[in-house]
Short mmCIF file of C-alpha atoms and ligand atoms in Angstrom, two decimals:
data_model
loop_
_atom_site.label_atom_id
_atom_site.label_comp_id
_atom_site.label_asym_id
_atom_site.label_seq_id
_atom_site.Cartn_x
_atom_site.Cartn_y
_atom_site.Cartn_z
CA UNK V 25 44.53 95.06 34.62
CA UNK V 26 46.06 91.83 37.06
CA UNK V 27 47.31 92.21 40.35
CA UNK V 28 51.32 91.86 38.82
CA UNK V 29 50.76 94.75 36.71
CA UNK V 30 49.16 96.74 40.10
CA UNK V 31 52.46 95.70 41.87
CA UNK V 32 54.99 96.65 38.63
CA UNK V 33 53.23 100.13 38.96
CA UNK V 34 53.42 100.30 42.95
CA UNK V 35 57.37 99.79 42.61
CA UNK V 36 57.72 102.06 40.50
CA UNK V 37 55.83 105.18 41.77
CA UNK V 38 58.12 103.70 45.04
CA UNK V 39 61.47 103.86 42.84
CA UNK V 40 60.28 107.24 41.28
CA UNK V 41 58.98 108.90 44.72
CA UNK V 42 62.03 110.85 46.05
CA UNK V 43 62.33 110.64 50.28
CA UNK V 44 60.08 112.83 52.36
CA UNK V 45 57.25 113.06 49.21
CA UNK V 46 53.98 111.28 49.90
CA UNK V 47 52.99 108.80 46.92
CA UNK V 48 49.93 108.95 45.00
CA UNK V 49 47.60 106.37 46.12
CA UNK V 50 48.07 102.74 45.08
CA UNK V 51 45.68 100.52 43.59
CA UNK V 52 44.16 98.16 46.05
CA UNK V 53 45.21 94.59 44.67
CA UNK V 54 48.94 96.28 45.43
CA UNK V 55 48.46 95.77 49.05
CA UNK V 56 47.32 92.51 48.67
CA UNK V 57 50.14 91.02 46.26
CA UNK V 58 53.43 89.64 48.50
CA UNK V 59 55.74 92.15 48.58
CA UNK V 60 59.34 91.88 46.70
CA UNK V 61 61.99 90.50 49.52
CA UNK V 62 64.43 92.58 50.21
CA UNK V 63 67.43 90.22 49.58
CA UNK V 64 66.16 90.10 45.99
CA UNK V 65 65.84 93.51 45.49
CA UNK V 66 69.25 94.69 47.05
CA UNK V 67 70.94 91.42 45.67
CA UNK V 68 69.18 89.82 42.50
CA UNK V 69 67.82 93.39 41.48
CA UNK V 70 70.12 92.85 38.12
CA UNK V 71 68.95 89.51 37.46
CA UNK V 72 65.66 88.73 37.89
CA UNK V 73 64.05 92.64 38.22
CA UNK V 74 65.49 94.53 35.82
CA UNK V 75 63.00 94.49 32.28
CA UNK V 76 66.27 94.57 29.97
CA UNK V 77 68.13 91.89 31.85
CA UNK V 78 65.92 89.91 32.14
CA UNK V 79 64.77 89.64 28.37
CA UNK V 80 68.80 89.07 27.61
CA UNK V 81 68.90 86.26 30.48
CA UNK V 82 65.65 84.17 30.20
CA UNK V 83 67.48 81.57 27.96
CA UNK V 84 68.47 77.99 28.48
CA UNK V 85 71.78 78.53 27.14
CA UNK V 86 72.05 80.85 30.01
CA UNK V 87 70.97 78.72 33.01
CA UNK V 88 73.70 75.93 30.79
CA UNK V 89 76.52 78.18 31.38
CA UNK V 90 75.79 79.30 35.02
CA UNK V 91 75.49 75.62 35.84
CA UNK V 92 78.75 74.96 33.96
CA UNK V 93 77.07 72.50 31.36
CA UNK V 94 74.94 70.45 33.99
CA UNK V 95 71.77 72.20 33.80
CA UNK V 96 70.00 69.14 31.49
CA UNK V 97 71.51 66.71 33.35
CA UNK V 98 70.11 68.15 36.91
CA UNK V 99 66.81 68.82 35.57
CA UNK V 100 66.71 65.28 34.38
CA UNK V 101 67.49 63.85 37.88
CA UNK V 102 64.54 66.58 39.20
CA UNK V 103 61.66 65.26 36.83
CA UNK V 104 63.29 61.45 37.63
CA UNK V 105 61.31 62.09 40.91
CA UNK V 106 58.10 63.46 39.50
CA UNK V 107 55.69 61.06 37.65
CA UNK V 108 52.92 62.15 34.50
CA UNK V 109 49.59 63.13 35.95
CA UNK V 110 50.89 64.26 39.53
CA UNK V 111 49.80 67.83 41.33
CA UNK V 112 53.18 69.96 41.18
CA UNK V 113 54.10 73.05 42.56
CA UNK V 114 57.30 74.72 41.37
CA UNK V 115 57.82 77.38 44.18
CA UNK V 116 59.93 80.03 41.62
CA UNK V 117 60.36 80.79 37.84
CA UNK V 118 63.56 79.34 36.59
CA UNK V 119 64.91 80.79 33.20
CA UNK V 120 64.51 79.14 29.68
CA UNK V 121 62.42 76.43 28.74
CA UNK V 122 62.44 74.63 32.37
CA UNK V 123 58.88 74.85 33.28
CA UNK V 124 57.38 74.05 29.88
CA UNK V 125 59.72 71.18 29.75
CA UNK V 126 58.40 70.30 33.34
CA UNK V 127 54.61 70.55 31.60
CA UNK V 128 55.51 68.56 29.26
CA UNK V 129 57.13 66.26 31.38
CA UNK V 130 53.61 66.01 33.95
CA UNK V 131 51.56 65.51 30.36
CA UNK V 132 47.83 66.21 29.94
CA UNK V 133 46.74 64.77 33.26
CA UNK V 134 49.19 66.38 35.51
CA UNK V 135 48.98 69.61 36.60
CA UNK V 136 51.78 72.04 37.25
CA UNK V 137 51.43 75.44 39.41
CA UNK V 138 54.39 77.72 39.60
CA UNK V 139 54.74 80.77 41.55
CA UNK V 140 57.18 83.42 41.70
CA UNK V 141 57.52 86.52 43.96
CA UNK V 142 58.80 88.82 41.21
CA UNK V 143 55.99 90.11 38.57
CA UNK V 144 57.76 89.94 35.77
CA UNK V 145 58.66 86.71 36.31
CA UNK V 146 55.26 85.66 36.69
CA UNK V 147 54.68 87.61 33.23
CA UNK V 148 57.67 85.45 31.76
CA UNK V 149 56.29 82.12 32.77
CA UNK V 150 52.71 82.49 31.58
CA UNK V 151 53.76 83.73 27.94
CA UNK V 152 56.18 80.38 27.99
CA UNK V 153 53.43 78.06 29.59
CA UNK V 154 50.98 79.15 26.69
CA UNK V 155 50.14 76.37 25.26
CA UNK V 156 50.23 73.93 28.43
CA UNK V 157 46.35 73.99 29.85
CA UNK V 158 47.85 72.07 32.61
CA UNK V 159 49.87 74.47 33.99
CA UNK V 160 49.39 77.99 35.81
CA UNK V 161 51.61 80.75 37.14
CA UNK V 162 50.36 82.33 40.64
CA UNK V 163 52.49 85.70 42.04
CA UNK V 164 53.47 84.38 45.57
CA UNK V 165 56.13 84.01 47.97
CA UNK V 166 57.77 80.43 48.29
CA UNK V 167 57.51 81.07 52.13
CA UNK V 168 53.55 81.22 51.56
CA UNK V 169 52.69 79.78 48.61
CA UNK V 170 48.76 78.38 49.20
CA UNK V 171 47.36 76.76 47.02
CA UNK V 172 48.46 72.85 47.14
CA UNK V 173 48.26 70.32 48.61
CA UNK V 174 50.43 69.23 46.12
CA UNK V 175 51.75 65.47 45.38
CA UNK V 176 54.91 66.93 45.21
CA UNK V 177 57.27 70.05 44.61
CA UNK V 178 60.16 71.04 42.49
CA UNK V 179 62.49 73.26 43.50
CA UNK V 180 65.40 74.25 41.42
CA UNK V 181 68.02 76.34 42.63
CA UNK V 182 66.31 78.82 44.35
CA UNK V 183 67.42 77.97 48.10
CA UNK V 184 71.18 79.34 47.65
CA UNK V 185 69.67 82.83 46.85
CA UNK V 186 67.75 82.98 49.95
CA UNK V 187 68.79 84.21 53.46
CA UNK V 188 68.88 82.08 56.40
CA UNK V 189 65.34 83.30 57.86
CA UNK V 190 64.08 82.56 54.56
CA UNK V 191 65.53 79.59 53.55
CA UNK V 192 64.06 78.23 56.80
CA UNK V 193 60.55 79.53 56.06
CA UNK V 194 60.58 78.75 52.48
CA UNK V 195 61.84 74.78 53.33
CA UNK V 196 58.89 74.35 56.02
CA UNK V 197 56.30 76.20 54.00
CA UNK V 198 57.13 74.04 50.48
CA UNK V 199 56.93 70.73 53.64
CA UNK V 200 53.72 71.78 54.47
CA UNK V 201 52.87 71.86 50.52
CA UNK V 202 52.59 68.21 49.83
CA UNK V 203 50.05 65.45 50.89
CA UNK V 204 51.10 62.47 53.14
CA UNK V 205 53.45 60.67 50.63
CA UNK V 206 54.15 63.21 48.58
CA UNK V 207 57.67 64.68 48.06
CA UNK V 208 59.25 67.77 48.02
CA UNK V 209 62.89 67.54 45.53
CA UNK V 210 65.11 70.30 45.84
CA UNK V 211 67.92 70.40 43.59
CA UNK V 212 70.73 73.43 44.58
CA UNK V 213 74.05 73.41 45.40
CA UNK V 214 76.21 71.08 47.41
CA UNK V 215 80.12 71.71 48.91
CA UNK V 216 82.11 70.38 46.08
CA UNK V 217 85.46 67.84 46.91
CA UNK V 218 88.17 69.89 48.20
CA UNK V 219 90.25 69.03 44.77
CA UNK V 220 87.19 69.83 42.51
CA UNK V 221 88.94 72.25 39.90
CA UNK V 222 86.18 74.60 40.04
CA UNK V 223 85.66 75.04 43.59
CA UNK V 224 88.14 78.07 43.67
CA UNK V 225 86.17 80.01 40.74
CA UNK V 226 82.63 78.96 42.37
CA UNK V 227 83.72 80.36 45.57
CA UNK V 228 84.23 83.70 44.58
CA UNK V 229 81.48 83.74 42.52
CA UNK V 230 79.40 82.76 45.54
CA UNK V 231 81.43 85.69 47.73
CA UNK V 232 80.44 88.45 44.70
CA UNK V 233 77.47 87.83 43.94
CA UNK V 234 75.69 84.93 45.85
CA UNK V 235 76.15 85.91 49.38
CA UNK V 236 73.74 83.09 50.97
CA UNK V 237 75.12 80.51 48.68
CA UNK V 238 77.75 79.33 50.84
CA UNK V 239 75.64 78.02 53.71
CA UNK V 240 74.48 74.84 51.52
CA UNK V 241 78.37 73.82 51.72
CA UNK V 242 78.13 74.19 55.86
CA UNK V 243 74.11 72.63 55.88
CA UNK V 244 71.63 69.90 54.62
CA UNK V 245 69.21 71.04 53.59
CA UNK V 246 66.99 69.20 56.40
CA UNK V 247 68.97 71.37 58.80
CA UNK V 248 66.65 74.05 57.66
CA UNK V 249 63.57 72.05 58.51
CA UNK V 250 61.63 72.65 61.90
CA UNK V 251 59.40 69.63 61.20
CA UNK V 252 62.07 67.30 59.74
CA UNK V 253 60.92 64.30 61.65
CA UNK V 254 57.38 64.29 59.66
CA UNK V 255 59.72 63.27 56.44
CA UNK V 256 62.25 60.74 55.18
CA UNK V 257 65.38 62.68 53.67
CA UNK V 258 67.73 61.41 51.01
CA UNK V 259 70.32 62.97 49.30
CA UNK V 260 72.60 62.38 46.22
CA UNK V 261 74.99 64.59 44.90
CA UNK V 262 76.37 65.52 41.29
CA UNK V 263 79.80 66.78 39.45
CA UNK V 264 82.59 66.37 42.14
CA UNK V 265 79.84 67.22 44.79
CA UNK V 266 78.61 70.82 43.49
CA UNK V 267 75.50 69.99 43.15
CA UNK V 268 72.54 68.21 44.85
CA UNK V 269 69.21 66.26 44.93
CA UNK V 270 67.56 65.97 48.18
CA UNK V 271 64.30 64.47 48.32
CA UNK V 272 62.03 64.61 51.23
CA UNK V 273 59.07 62.40 51.65
CA UNK V 274 56.54 62.96 53.62
CA UNK V 275 55.32 59.84 55.75
CA UNK V 276 51.92 58.84 54.88
CA UNK V 277 51.57 58.29 58.77
CA UNK V 278 53.32 60.99 61.16
CA UNK V 279 56.04 59.48 62.67
CA UNK V 280 54.50 60.06 66.15
CA UNK V 281 51.02 58.32 65.26
CA UNK V 282 53.31 55.34 63.96
CA UNK V 283 55.26 54.63 67.56
CA UNK V 284 51.98 55.74 69.89
CA UNK V 285 50.33 52.98 71.59
CA UNK V 286 46.86 52.97 70.05
CA UNK V 287 43.97 53.73 72.17
CA UNK V 288 40.79 54.28 71.86
CA UNK V 289 39.65 58.09 71.53
CA UNK V 290 36.61 59.15 73.25
CA UNK V 291 35.51 62.62 72.12
CA UNK V 292 33.33 64.72 74.50
CA UNK V 293 29.69 64.96 73.96
C1 SAM Z 18 64.95 80.02 40.94
S1 SAM Z 18 65.93 80.61 41.25
C2 SAM Z 18 67.22 80.51 40.05
C3 SAM Z 18 67.15 79.63 39.56
C4 SAM Z 18 67.54 79.36 38.07
N1 SAM Z 18 69.15 79.31 38.61
C5 SAM Z 18 68.22 80.65 36.93
O1 SAM Z 18 68.62 81.80 36.87
O2 SAM Z 18 66.64 80.61 36.47
C6 SAM Z 18 65.20 82.92 40.52
C7 SAM Z 18 63.71 82.86 40.81
O3 SAM Z 18 63.69 82.65 42.29
C8 SAM Z 18 62.07 84.09 41.97
N2 SAM Z 18 62.18 84.23 43.68
C9 SAM Z 18 63.44 84.59 44.61
N3 SAM Z 18 63.05 84.51 45.82
C10 SAM Z 18 61.76 83.96 45.76
C11 SAM Z 18 60.92 83.84 46.84
N4 SAM Z 18 60.53 84.22 48.19
N5 SAM Z 18 59.64 83.19 46.26
C12 SAM Z 18 59.28 82.69 45.13
N6 SAM Z 18 60.47 83.31 43.93
C13 SAM Z 18 60.95 83.79 44.25
C14 SAM Z 18 63.24 84.90 41.38
O4 SAM Z 18 62.03 86.14 41.13
C15 SAM Z 18 63.53 84.40 40.39
O5 SAM Z 18 62.60 84.54 39.64
#
């Protein structure tokens, strides 16, 4: 039995045990696995954890509809930043065939590692990537991804689902996951043009279903980075500003070292 199954069982036990009663002993590996964050349980259970809904929603057409028909274009723009042969982290599953397409893009000499904090998503993504020996899927939280270092990270529509402290933790963890010269690609929502015909309906959807998304209307993604100065940042927007690609490239030589006067350092004997 793998760790993800243990965690599903642990959650099930938690759910089924009435408050005040002591639950039966959990499998030891459950303690080592990352916990499902509160925001995921409270806000997104229906979308990512409920098995019946996951079976229903894990389709390309669903992502395309949610992204107003822009999914394929945005995906292309994200992949444009990644070269075949690179070692890439995808820090959360995406419904439909995003991960197989990314594995195909990186090619047989590349490497794709997908992580997700929800065991049910890990299991689904593993099934989708069966035919791709260059790809693996791991149960981990994007705020503590482990693995790496990677040539690049491809973070597709994860940030808008995270509360502010989690946004900061994830952005920092992803920045620290790439090699010097490597890049982190964030594809996500952005504040649309004031006259955008879909601004009103998007605003209502966010207020109803996506309570953490509007912070991307008020902040640049670089605002969430504690170590932003070790990176160059660039942003492009799409579809009347509703979406953005922000790319953080890690400086090959950290800025402070470049600027510092050169002197010989004598190590103490
Ligand atoms: C990438 S986002 C949304 C992508 C796209 N909108 C879609 O519909 O597929 C959804 C995934 O993020 C995962 N997720 C949420 N918080 C996470 C975290 N802290 N670490 C890793 N995965 C996380 C969820 O379990 C879910 O599988």
